Amino acid sequence: MDIRVQESPFAFGAEAEAFAARQRGMGAVVTFTGIVRDLPGGMAHMEIEHYPGMTEAALRKIAEEAQARWDLGDALIIHRHGRLGPDEMIMMVATAARHRVAAFEAAEFLMDFLKSRAPFWKKEHLSEGAQWVAAKEEDEAALDRWAPKEGA
Amino acid sequence: MDIRVQESPFAFGAEAEAFAARQRGMGAVVTFTGIVRDLPGGMAHMEIEHYPGMTEAALRKIAEEAQARWDLGDALIIHRHGRLGPDEMIMMVATAARHRVAAFEAAEFLMDFLKSRAPFWKKEHLSEGAQWVAAKEEDEAALDRWAPKEGA
Amino acid sequence: MMDVLYFAWVRERVGLPKERVETGAATVRELVAELKAREPRYEAAFADEGALRVAVDQELTDFDASLTGAREVAFFPPMTGG
Amino acid sequence: MMDVLYFAWVRERVGLPKERVETGAATVRELVAELKAREPRYEAAFADEGALRVAVDQELTDFDASLTGAREVAFFPPMTGG
């Protein structure tokens, strides 16, 4: 398991390649990358605040839960904080599993929990001013998909 | 849209990086990579046969449908044929969308259709002999998820 | 006259990847019946229709499909890409 | 004595990221009541409890949570990572 919270950019391609290359016996690797979207009205930059200490612990807990739930080969989370420009990469996750469904589900699980349960806050600096990004109801609702079910 | 069917290896990391870098205004990139799994009993190598001409057309059609359905920024499919060793990469897909759910769904859609509707056949050469990989019922069933629904 | 292609274990059972076939078959099923009547290796390849898939002019279709105007018919097992 | 941390717009409204607070509050909700009684900026930050999340010793919890033995309490809006 590889969890990194950092201000500096990361090399998505090299990270993805290295992650895939160090797997053994895994048939499927999924990556997700979150990118600063240039918004209508013009995004000057995005600022990401986080809670040092808690952030790493929260990400580790989320990754451990995914690993237990899908018997993953491995999981990687890299998340940046600080100031990011349009089209810069904010974060990535990668998952490896024997089969594709597990790799996809685990990556979606990581993203859903990371969105609403890891202590990051985004502030968009637009041409007409700055605003904190509001949490979306659909992001909170997405967690329901992973709630324990009967017999599960 | 970038569709490639080739015998030679591809550089997963470089392809993923280049795909993400050429997006504009997209907030989410998902990649999937399929890898030759070393099987119990020992996989000597895997042989992938395909139907030249039809393969490219089928992949293009699948990618076009995904692009229309999720309003993707872009989609990439690379699929190898010929002889591959254990832990070699068989194929990759990449999708880019404004939001994460669309990028994930489109990548899963590409994989589900590619598995059962693109003319590739895998033969596993194990230590005790060779066998054609049988199609799985669950792979055929996975397509139901994408069937048109009322009101959709 | 049309090209008939075989892939994967269908190709192995028939013993060749492609052949040119003189046929007046109106549907895929009629073509299969003609082929099966030829030689045991075709019998072996086409024994279980449910285990086969067919493409006419590189489009997936079924055994009821018409062959009118068709230039290329391909037989193969269910696909296993990805 | 405990450290109280504020993030995102809660930090901006309170006007500082962290402070050391002398308190006998038994629960998070009691601590919030004490802070709100101090100054209008705390009133502004804590006006809508439903818009806030809280962590005690870096674990997400709720406003009923006990503060017995707690060393660090953090207040922030719903998270928006990813």
Short mmCIF file of C-alpha atoms in Angstrom, two decimals, chain C residues 4-5 15 20 24-25 32-33 35 37 40 42 44-45 56 61 66 69-70 72 76-78:
data_model
loop_
_atom_site.label_atom_id
_atom_site.label_comp_id
_atom_site.label_asym_id
_atom_site.label_seq_id
_atom_site.Cartn_x
_atom_site.Cartn_y
_atom_site.Cartn_z
CA VAL C 4 -15.46 -18.40 -45.23
CA LEU C 5 -13.17 -17.71 -42.26
CA GLY C 15 -7.97 -27.29 -40.29
CA ARG C 20 -13.36 -19.83 -50.84
CA GLY C 24 -26.12 -21.09 -53.08
CA ALA C 25 -27.01 -21.05 -49.37
CA VAL C 32 -23.43 -24.60 -42.12
CA ALA C 33 -25.56 -27.56 -43.28
CA LEU C 35 -20.31 -27.55 -44.88
CA ALA C 37 -22.32 -32.51 -45.26
CA PRO C 40 -16.24 -35.03 -40.68
CA TYR C 42 -16.76 -29.71 -40.50
CA ALA C 44 -16.72 -31.60 -35.57
CA ALA C 45 -16.38 -27.85 -35.94
CA VAL C 56 -21.37 -11.77 -42.01
CA THR C 61 -25.18 -11.70 -36.54
CA SER C 66 -29.37 -13.90 -44.91
CA GLY C 69 -24.87 -10.27 -51.30
CA ALA C 70 -22.52 -11.48 -48.57
CA GLU C 72 -17.39 -12.91 -46.18
CA PHE C 76 -15.72 -18.59 -34.21
CA PRO C 77 -16.33 -19.36 -30.53
CA PRO C 78 -17.57 -16.69 -28.10
#
